[in-house]
Amino acid sequence: MAVEGTSVALPQFLKKIELIKQGAEARVYRGSFLGKPTIVKERFPKLYRHPLLDEKLTHRRTVQEVRSILRCRKAGISAPVVYFVDYTSHCIFLEDIVGSITVRDHIASTQLSSAQKSPEEHLDQLAQKMGQILAKMHDEDVVHGDLTTSNMLLKAGAESGETELVLIDFGLSYISALPEDKGVDMYVLEKAFLSTHPNTEALFEKLLKAYAASSKKSHAVIKKLDEVRLRGRKRSMVG
Amino acid sequence: MLESFFYPQIRFSSVMYSTQELELFPDRTVTQLLFKDVKNAAELRKNAMEGKINGALINPSMIVSPFQVLVAANKAVHLHSTGKMKTRSLYSEIIYNLSPTNNISEAFKRFGMSDSDSAVLIVLVHLKEETQHMTDIIAKVDGQQIPIEDVSMLTDTAKVKKLYKTTPQEDTCLLDAVVCRMATKDVM
């Protein structure tokens, strides 16, 4: 019989499915759940932390992740569907976005292929879309916390055939209305973007322009972004 | 002649109900049965309360897809095995899990079958080999069994949208919106 409060079924299930990624925060698996292709994100215990603190932090991050996803989805921002959450083993079961590629891979391959007629123009459209969606997300007061081009997926839309941008990995996300937090969110993206994709300053500029144009609240965020650029992600505690 | 007489019946019975193994609990299987023109709703409900029907009787107008029921059943079996159920039995927990709110009596009222209903979706959680149980239940229902996929024809979409408080932006896939709310309701 199962010990009260803990799941024996979950660890056994995870052993049977494919481990696709191991990070500092969680392990990510791919498998079938209730007949659907599913991604399982498991936040494992950190043994270097005090068990009580570890449990609290892990629980909070699991909760924050599903809350942010739901908030985004309600606003019409594509994010994976949450199928099931286990708060005892801190596992989140999410929709597997089948047939998608990361924005990172897409930009890299577009930059490589000189064959395409106008790669610039094509990527400009994508940058614009990214700016618009991030503005929408920040309008909902969701701060992603880990914006990179690897955490955005492209998939072919259901009916329209138009490509859809899906945001993933809300593991470090939280709810905040502060322009400071949103500014840092954009700063993290800028750093990641420019270091992963060489010579894309102009492209990122387009993203920011679209971001600024699609939200009324973006002015304060861009102003903060300029401040953050000068001082870095962390606030100066001197003086 | 004879062949065409029998063949449709054989094919029919194979799609009548849906069974799905729970990947997390490989020895457990979830079976869903759907009936329309049900004349003994009150009797069935009484049977279920007395424990004579070992299954959950669900109001199919609140169900968008059999997957929605699977999500509720999986969660119920999980909470049952970890001793963290909010209600008294596995079957009442399935009904409770369908609801977007944490109000138990409200959940039964909206998602459970009522005496005046003429359609019912019955959910069973059982061992894979155990099928006698299913035959017994089918015998108890005075109504016409229809394929489980037809549940989408019984869905009261407007009511579902209202109860789960879905946004117009989520209209592209109602099932996704519903499942997300069910899966995350305990922390909202």
Short mmCIF file of C-alpha atoms in Angstrom, two decimals:
data_model
loop_
_atom_site.label_atom_id
_atom_site.label_comp_id
_atom_site.label_asym_id
_atom_site.label_seq_id
_atom_site.Cartn_x
_atom_site.Cartn_y
_atom_site.Cartn_z
CA MET A 1 0.00 0.00 0.00
CA ALA A 2 1.08 3.52 -0.72
CA VAL A 3 2.47 5.51 2.15
CA GLU A 4 0.11 8.32 3.06
CA GLY A 5 0.91 11.45 1.12
CA THR A 6 3.49 10.15 -1.33
CA SER A 7 3.07 8.70 -4.76
CA VAL A 8 4.80 5.48 -5.67
CA ALA A 9 3.21 5.38 -9.09
CA LEU A 10 4.94 8.49 -10.40
CA PRO A 11 8.61 7.52 -9.94
CA GLN A 12 7.78 4.18 -11.55
CA PHE A 13 6.12 5.89 -14.49
CA LEU A 14 9.05 8.27 -15.00
CA LYS A 15 11.45 5.33 -15.16
CA LYS A 16 9.54 3.96 -18.11
CA ILE A 17 9.39 7.09 -20.27
CA GLU A 18 12.12 8.94 -22.15
CA LEU A 19 14.28 11.49 -20.32
CA ILE A 20 14.91 14.32 -22.76
CA LYS A 21 16.54 16.97 -20.63
CA GLN A 22 18.14 17.38 -17.26
CA GLY A 23 18.58 20.89 -15.92
CA ALA A 24 19.56 22.38 -12.58
CA GLU A 25 15.94 22.87 -11.62
CA ALA A 26 14.10 19.94 -13.15
CA ARG A 27 14.14 16.86 -15.37
CA VAL A 28 12.02 16.82 -18.50
CA TYR A 29 10.51 13.61 -19.89
CA ARG A 30 8.49 12.74 -22.95
CA GLY A 31 5.85 10.02 -23.01
CA SER A 32 2.20 9.15 -23.44
CA PHE A 33 -0.38 10.17 -20.84
CA LEU A 34 -4.08 9.29 -21.16
CA GLY A 35 -3.26 8.50 -24.75
CA LYS A 36 -1.80 11.91 -25.59
CA PRO A 37 1.82 12.90 -26.32
CA THR A 38 2.94 14.55 -23.11
CA ILE A 39 5.89 16.35 -21.54
CA VAL A 40 6.50 15.69 -17.85
CA LYS A 41 8.52 18.20 -15.87
CA GLU A 42 9.80 16.84 -12.58
CA ARG A 43 11.27 19.15 -9.98
CA PHE A 44 13.56 16.84 -8.06
CA PRO A 45 14.63 17.52 -4.45
CA LYS A 46 17.83 19.52 -4.03
CA LEU A 47 19.83 17.72 -1.38
CA TYR A 48 22.03 20.75 -0.70
CA ARG A 49 19.04 22.64 0.66
CA HIS A 50 17.34 22.18 3.97
CA PRO A 51 14.51 19.70 3.29
CA LEU A 52 11.80 22.03 4.59
CA LEU A 53 13.02 25.01 2.59
CA ASP A 54 13.48 22.81 -0.47
CA GLU A 55 9.93 21.52 -0.23
CA LYS A 56 8.53 25.04 0.13
CA LEU A 57 10.51 26.49 -2.78
CA THR A 58 9.80 23.57 -5.08
CA HIS A 59 6.11 23.63 -4.26
CA ARG A 60 5.88 27.37 -4.85
CA ARG A 61 7.65 27.17 -8.21
CA THR A 62 5.39 24.35 -9.35
CA VAL A 63 2.33 26.39 -8.42
CA GLN A 64 3.69 29.55 -10.03
CA GLU A 65 4.42 27.70 -13.23
CA VAL A 66 0.88 26.37 -13.69
CA ARG A 67 -0.65 29.70 -12.65
CA SER A 68 1.34 31.63 -15.23
CA ILE A 69 0.47 29.13 -17.96
CA LEU A 70 -3.23 29.43 -17.20
CA ARG A 71 -3.06 33.21 -17.07
CA CYS A 72 -1.36 33.32 -20.47
CA ARG A 73 -3.81 30.88 -22.03
CA LYS A 74 -6.79 32.89 -20.75
CA ALA A 75 -5.36 35.93 -22.56
CA GLY A 76 -5.02 33.95 -25.77
CA ILE A 77 -1.25 33.54 -25.57
CA SER A 78 -0.31 30.02 -26.67
CA ALA A 79 1.28 27.93 -23.94
CA PRO A 80 1.11 24.16 -23.34
CA VAL A 81 -2.12 22.75 -21.88
CA VAL A 82 -1.73 21.50 -18.30
CA TYR A 83 -3.05 17.93 -18.07
CA PHE A 84 -2.17 16.99 -14.51
CA VAL A 85 -0.14 18.26 -11.57
CA ASP A 86 1.21 16.13 -8.74
CA TYR A 87 2.14 18.27 -5.76
CA THR A 88 3.71 15.37 -3.85
CA SER A 89 6.43 14.59 -6.39
CA HIS A 90 6.25 18.05 -8.00
CA CYS A 91 5.53 16.84 -11.49
CA ILE A 92 3.68 18.83 -14.12
CA PHE A 93 2.14 17.00 -17.08
CA LEU A 94 1.97 19.26 -20.12
CA GLU A 95 0.83 19.06 -23.71
CA ASP A 96 3.69 18.07 -26.01
CA ILE A 97 3.76 20.62 -28.84
CA VAL A 98 4.20 18.03 -31.59
CA GLY A 99 5.90 19.06 -34.82
CA SER A 100 7.33 22.29 -33.46
CA ILE A 101 10.80 23.79 -33.62
CA THR A 102 12.40 26.31 -31.30
CA VAL A 103 12.68 29.91 -32.44
CA ARG A 104 16.41 29.47 -31.79
CA ASP A 105 16.77 26.69 -34.36
CA HIS A 106 14.53 28.53 -36.77
CA ILE A 107 16.56 31.74 -36.68
CA ALA A 108 19.84 29.81 -36.93
CA SER A 109 18.73 27.81 -39.96
CA THR A 110 17.21 30.85 -41.66
CA GLN A 111 20.44 32.76 -41.19
CA LEU A 112 22.39 29.85 -42.66
CA SER A 113 20.30 29.29 -45.73
CA SER A 114 21.15 31.96 -48.25
CA ALA A 115 18.85 30.11 -50.58
CA GLN A 116 15.77 31.72 -49.14
CA LYS A 117 14.67 34.76 -51.10
CA SER A 118 14.43 37.24 -48.28
CA PRO A 119 15.49 35.76 -44.94
CA GLU A 120 15.64 39.24 -43.42
CA GLU A 121 12.05 40.04 -44.16
CA HIS A 122 10.92 36.64 -42.95
CA LEU A 123 12.69 37.02 -39.61
CA ASP A 124 11.43 40.58 -39.27
CA GLN A 125 7.90 39.24 -39.23
CA LEU A 126 8.83 36.74 -36.56
CA ALA A 127 10.52 39.42 -34.42
CA GLN A 128 7.39 41.50 -34.71
CA LYS A 129 5.21 38.64 -33.58
CA MET A 130 7.52 37.93 -30.63
CA GLY A 131 7.35 41.59 -29.58
CA GLN A 132 3.56 41.61 -29.76
CA ILE A 133 3.12 38.42 -27.78
CA LEU A 134 5.57 39.45 -25.06
CA ALA A 135 3.77 42.79 -24.74
CA LYS A 136 0.50 40.92 -24.34
CA MET A 137 2.05 38.65 -21.70
CA HIS A 138 3.42 41.64 -19.75
CA ASP A 139 0.03 43.33 -19.99
CA GLU A 140 -1.31 40.30 -18.10
CA ASP A 141 1.42 40.94 -15.49
CA VAL A 142 3.10 37.62 -16.21
CA VAL A 143 6.88 37.91 -15.96
CA HIS A 144 8.41 34.88 -17.65
CA GLY A 145 11.75 34.97 -15.87
CA ASP A 146 13.69 33.00 -18.46
CA LEU A 147 12.99 34.46 -21.89
CA THR A 148 15.26 32.92 -24.52
CA THR A 149 14.70 31.89 -28.11
CA SER A 150 14.85 28.26 -26.90
CA ASN A 151 11.78 28.85 -24.74
CA MET A 152 9.65 29.88 -27.69
CA LEU A 153 8.32 27.31 -30.14
CA LEU A 154 6.96 27.64 -33.63
CA LYS A 155 4.19 25.33 -34.78
CA ALA A 156 1.87 25.30 -37.73
CA GLY A 157 -1.52 26.71 -36.70
CA ALA A 158 -4.56 24.45 -36.63
CA GLU A 159 -6.75 25.90 -39.36
CA SER A 160 -5.10 29.03 -40.65
CA GLY A 161 -1.83 27.33 -41.63
CA GLU A 162 -0.13 30.37 -40.16
CA THR A 163 2.75 29.61 -37.79
CA GLU A 164 1.90 30.03 -34.14
CA LEU A 165 4.33 31.17 -31.45
CA VAL A 166 4.11 29.07 -28.27
CA LEU A 167 5.75 30.17 -25.03
CA ILE A 168 7.16 27.38 -22.86
CA ASP A 169 9.05 26.85 -19.59
CA PHE A 170 7.34 29.11 -17.09
CA GLY A 171 9.46 27.54 -14.35
CA LEU A 172 10.90 30.86 -13.17
CA SER A 173 7.82 32.95 -13.89
CA TYR A 174 5.83 35.03 -11.47
CA ILE A 175 3.06 37.61 -11.43
CA SER A 176 4.15 41.23 -11.15
CA ALA A 177 2.93 44.59 -12.39
CA LEU A 178 6.26 46.36 -11.83
CA PRO A 179 7.91 47.86 -14.94
CA GLU A 180 11.20 47.00 -13.25
CA ASP A 181 10.45 43.25 -13.37
CA LYS A 182 9.23 43.42 -16.96
CA GLY A 183 12.27 45.48 -17.92
CA VAL A 184 14.57 42.83 -16.48
CA ASP A 185 12.54 40.18 -18.34
CA MET A 186 13.26 41.98 -21.63
CA TYR A 187 16.89 42.54 -20.65
CA VAL A 188 17.37 38.81 -20.07
CA LEU A 189 15.89 38.17 -23.51
CA GLU A 190 18.12 40.78 -25.14
CA LYS A 191 21.25 39.25 -23.61
CA ALA A 192 20.23 35.74 -24.60
CA PHE A 193 19.07 36.77 -28.06
CA LEU A 194 22.19 38.69 -29.05
CA SER A 195 24.58 36.09 -27.67
CA THR A 196 22.83 33.12 -29.34
CA HIS A 197 22.29 34.83 -32.67
CA PRO A 198 25.22 36.86 -33.99
CA ASN A 199 24.55 40.09 -35.89
CA THR A 200 20.91 40.39 -34.91
CA GLU A 201 21.00 43.82 -33.25
CA ALA A 202 18.71 45.25 -35.93
CA LEU A 203 16.37 42.28 -35.63
CA PHE A 204 16.07 42.64 -31.86
CA GLU A 205 15.45 46.34 -32.35
CA LYS A 206 12.42 45.35 -34.47
CA LEU A 207 11.19 43.11 -31.67
CA LEU A 208 11.44 45.94 -29.16
CA LYS A 209 9.69 48.32 -31.54
CA ALA A 210 6.78 45.92 -31.94
CA TYR A 211 6.74 45.41 -28.16
CA ALA A 212 6.56 49.16 -27.59
CA ALA A 213 3.89 49.65 -30.24
CA SER A 214 1.52 46.93 -28.99
CA SER A 215 1.14 47.93 -25.36
CA LYS A 216 0.17 51.09 -23.55
CA LYS A 217 2.23 50.08 -20.55
CA SER A 218 5.37 49.38 -22.57
CA HIS A 219 6.76 52.91 -22.33
CA ALA A 220 7.66 52.50 -18.65
CA VAL A 221 9.12 49.07 -19.34
CA ILE A 222 11.40 50.31 -22.14
CA LYS A 223 12.54 53.13 -19.88
CA LYS A 224 13.41 50.58 -17.20
CA LEU A 225 15.15 48.43 -19.80
CA ASP A 226 17.46 51.35 -20.60
CA GLU A 227 18.24 51.68 -16.90
CA VAL A 228 18.84 47.95 -16.51
CA ARG A 229 21.20 47.91 -19.49
CA LEU A 230 23.44 50.37 -17.67
CA ARG A 231 23.49 48.58 -14.36
CA GLY A 232 22.86 44.92 -15.21
CA ARG A 233 20.11 42.56 -14.11
CA LYS A 234 20.62 43.01 -10.38
CA ARG A 235 19.87 46.23 -8.62
CA SER A 236 22.82 48.01 -7.13
CA MET A 237 22.71 47.76 -3.35
CA VAL A 238 25.47 50.31 -2.83
CA GLY A 239 24.59 53.51 -0.97
CA MET B 1 -27.83 -10.96 -46.78
CA LEU B 2 -27.01 -12.67 -43.52
CA GLU B 3 -23.60 -11.08 -43.39
CA SER B 4 -24.89 -7.57 -43.83
CA PHE B 5 -27.38 -8.33 -41.13
CA PHE B 6 -24.78 -9.26 -38.53
CA TYR B 7 -21.79 -7.23 -39.50
CA PRO B 8 -23.05 -3.79 -38.43
CA GLN B 9 -23.82 -5.12 -34.97
CA ILE B 10 -20.33 -6.45 -34.47
CA ARG B 11 -18.79 -3.20 -35.59
CA PHE B 12 -21.18 -1.25 -33.47
CA SER B 13 -20.32 -2.93 -30.21
CA SER B 14 -16.62 -2.32 -30.71
CA VAL B 15 -17.01 1.46 -30.63
CA MET B 16 -19.76 1.64 -28.03
CA TYR B 17 -17.57 2.26 -25.01
CA SER B 18 -14.09 3.60 -24.49
CA THR B 19 -11.43 2.05 -22.31
CA GLN B 20 -8.15 3.65 -21.43
CA GLU B 21 -5.38 2.28 -19.28
CA LEU B 22 -4.06 4.79 -16.77
CA GLU B 23 -0.34 5.01 -17.57
CA LEU B 24 0.43 6.08 -13.99
CA PHE B 25 -1.50 3.13 -12.58
CA PRO B 26 -0.95 0.38 -15.17
CA ASP B 27 -3.27 -2.11 -13.43
CA ARG B 28 -6.18 0.32 -13.61
CA THR B 29 -8.46 0.85 -16.58
CA VAL B 30 -11.09 3.54 -17.07
CA THR B 31 -14.22 2.60 -18.99
CA GLN B 32 -16.80 5.13 -20.16
CA LEU B 33 -20.33 4.25 -21.23
CA LEU B 34 -22.87 6.65 -22.70
CA PHE B 35 -26.66 6.29 -22.71
CA LYS B 36 -29.51 8.36 -24.08
CA ASP B 37 -33.31 8.10 -23.63
CA VAL B 38 -32.72 6.95 -20.07
CA LYS B 39 -35.98 6.35 -18.23
CA ASN B 40 -34.75 5.27 -14.80
CA ALA B 41 -32.41 8.11 -13.81
CA ALA B 42 -33.76 8.34 -10.26
CA GLU B 43 -33.40 4.60 -9.74
CA LEU B 44 -29.84 4.61 -11.09
CA ARG B 45 -28.88 7.46 -8.81
CA LYS B 46 -30.36 5.65 -5.83
CA ASN B 47 -28.43 2.52 -6.81
CA ALA B 48 -25.20 4.48 -7.01
CA MET B 49 -25.73 6.05 -3.61
CA GLU B 50 -26.45 2.66 -2.06
CA GLY B 51 -23.27 1.32 -3.61
CA LYS B 52 -25.09 -1.06 -5.95
CA ILE B 53 -23.55 0.69 -8.92
CA ASN B 54 -19.83 0.97 -8.59
CA GLY B 55 -19.35 3.87 -10.94
CA ALA B 56 -19.72 7.60 -11.37
CA LEU B 57 -22.94 8.84 -12.97
CA ILE B 58 -22.16 12.01 -14.90
CA ASN B 59 -24.32 14.59 -16.62
CA PRO B 60 -23.04 14.38 -20.22
CA SER B 61 -24.13 17.91 -21.13
CA MET B 62 -21.15 19.20 -19.15
CA ILE B 63 -18.69 16.95 -20.96
CA VAL B 64 -16.83 18.20 -24.03
CA SER B 65 -14.85 15.03 -24.72
CA PRO B 66 -14.09 11.64 -23.11
CA PHE B 67 -10.57 13.01 -22.47
CA GLN B 68 -12.05 15.46 -19.96
CA VAL B 69 -13.41 12.51 -17.97
CA LEU B 70 -10.07 10.68 -18.18
CA VAL B 71 -8.29 13.68 -16.67
CA ALA B 72 -10.76 13.66 -13.76
CA ALA B 73 -10.48 9.89 -13.30
CA ASN B 74 -6.68 9.88 -13.34
CA LYS B 75 -6.57 12.63 -10.74
CA ALA B 76 -9.08 10.78 -8.57
CA VAL B 77 -7.09 7.52 -8.65
CA HIS B 78 -3.92 9.48 -7.89
CA LEU B 79 -5.43 11.29 -4.89
CA HIS B 80 -7.00 8.01 -3.74
CA SER B 81 -3.60 6.29 -3.77
CA THR B 82 -1.91 9.14 -1.90
CA GLY B 83 -4.78 9.44 0.60
CA LYS B 84 -5.56 13.03 -0.35
CA MET B 85 -9.09 12.82 -1.69
CA LYS B 86 -11.47 15.67 -0.91
CA THR B 87 -14.59 13.51 -1.03
CA ARG B 88 -15.56 10.12 0.41
CA SER B 89 -15.21 7.79 -2.54
CA LEU B 90 -13.26 7.38 -5.75
CA TYR B 91 -16.39 7.91 -7.82
CA SER B 92 -17.53 11.05 -6.05
CA GLU B 93 -13.98 12.32 -6.42
CA ILE B 94 -14.20 11.91 -10.21
CA ILE B 95 -17.32 14.10 -10.27
CA TYR B 96 -15.67 16.63 -7.95
CA ASN B 97 -12.55 16.77 -10.15
CA LEU B 98 -14.62 17.72 -13.19
CA SER B 99 -15.71 20.92 -11.50
CA PRO B 100 -13.65 24.11 -11.86
CA THR B 101 -14.44 25.15 -8.27
CA ASN B 102 -13.68 23.65 -4.86
CA ASN B 103 -17.34 23.52 -3.82
CA ILE B 104 -18.30 19.86 -3.45
CA SER B 105 -22.10 20.14 -3.42
CA GLU B 106 -21.99 22.53 -6.37
CA ALA B 107 -19.85 19.98 -8.25
CA PHE B 108 -22.39 17.18 -7.66
CA LYS B 109 -25.26 19.42 -8.72
CA ARG B 110 -23.62 20.49 -11.98
CA PHE B 111 -21.64 17.41 -13.01
CA GLY B 112 -23.50 14.55 -11.36
CA MET B 113 -26.59 12.98 -12.88
CA SER B 114 -29.94 14.30 -11.63
CA ASP B 115 -33.25 12.47 -11.34
CA SER B 116 -34.77 14.29 -14.31
CA ASP B 117 -31.88 13.57 -16.72
CA SER B 118 -32.48 11.48 -19.82
CA ALA B 119 -28.82 10.92 -20.66
CA VAL B 120 -25.96 9.63 -18.55
CA LEU B 121 -22.25 9.02 -18.90
CA ILE B 122 -21.05 6.23 -16.59
CA VAL B 123 -17.40 6.01 -15.60
CA LEU B 124 -15.88 2.85 -14.15
CA VAL B 125 -12.40 2.32 -12.79
CA HIS B 126 -11.47 -1.35 -12.74
CA LEU B 127 -8.83 -3.99 -13.34
CA LYS B 128 -8.21 -4.71 -17.00
CA GLU B 129 -9.62 -8.26 -16.93
CA GLU B 130 -12.68 -7.27 -14.93
CA THR B 131 -15.54 -6.79 -17.40
CA GLN B 132 -18.45 -8.55 -15.70
CA HIS B 133 -19.04 -5.41 -13.74
CA MET B 134 -19.62 -3.47 -16.94
CA THR B 135 -22.20 -5.94 -18.24
CA ASP B 136 -24.07 -5.71 -14.92
CA ILE B 137 -24.27 -1.95 -15.15
CA ILE B 138 -25.42 -1.94 -18.77
CA ALA B 139 -28.25 -4.26 -17.69
CA LYS B 140 -29.34 -1.80 -15.01
CA VAL B 141 -29.79 1.15 -17.37
CA ASP B 142 -33.18 1.50 -19.02
CA GLY B 143 -31.97 3.46 -22.01
CA GLN B 144 -30.15 3.28 -25.31
CA GLN B 145 -26.40 2.91 -25.30
CA ILE B 146 -24.65 5.13 -27.84
CA PRO B 147 -20.97 5.48 -28.85
CA ILE B 148 -18.96 7.46 -26.31
CA GLU B 149 -17.70 9.82 -29.03
CA ASP B 150 -21.29 11.04 -29.44
CA VAL B 151 -20.93 12.86 -26.12
CA SER B 152 -19.92 15.93 -28.11
CA MET B 153 -23.44 16.02 -29.56
CA LEU B 154 -24.90 16.21 -26.05
CA THR B 155 -22.55 18.98 -24.86
CA ASP B 156 -24.22 22.20 -23.75
CA THR B 157 -21.38 24.41 -24.99
CA ALA B 158 -22.81 27.68 -23.69
CA LYS B 159 -23.24 26.22 -20.21
CA VAL B 160 -19.75 24.70 -20.21
CA LYS B 161 -18.22 28.05 -21.20
CA LYS B 162 -20.14 29.84 -18.50
CA LEU B 163 -19.37 27.38 -15.73
CA TYR B 164 -15.66 27.09 -16.49
CA LYS B 165 -15.51 30.85 -17.13
CA THR B 166 -13.57 30.44 -20.36
CA THR B 167 -12.50 33.57 -22.22
CA PRO B 168 -13.35 34.36 -25.88
CA GLN B 169 -9.61 34.05 -26.61
CA GLU B 170 -9.83 30.38 -25.63
CA ASP B 171 -12.65 29.58 -28.04
CA THR B 172 -10.25 27.90 -30.49
CA CYS B 173 -10.22 24.81 -28.26
CA LEU B 174 -12.79 24.50 -25.51
CA LEU B 175 -11.44 21.12 -24.34
CA ASP B 176 -7.98 22.61 -23.65
CA ALA B 177 -9.51 25.47 -21.67
CA VAL B 178 -11.63 23.06 -19.61
CA VAL B 179 -8.81 20.59 -18.92
CA CYS B 180 -6.44 23.37 -17.82
CA ARG B 181 -8.92 24.62 -15.26
CA MET B 182 -9.63 21.14 -13.91
CA ALA B 183 -5.93 20.33 -13.57
CA THR B 184 -5.03 23.54 -11.77
CA LYS B 185 -8.11 24.30 -9.69
CA ASP B 186 -6.53 23.44 -6.34
CA VAL B 187 -4.00 26.25 -6.59
CA MET B 188 -6.07 28.97 -8.22
#
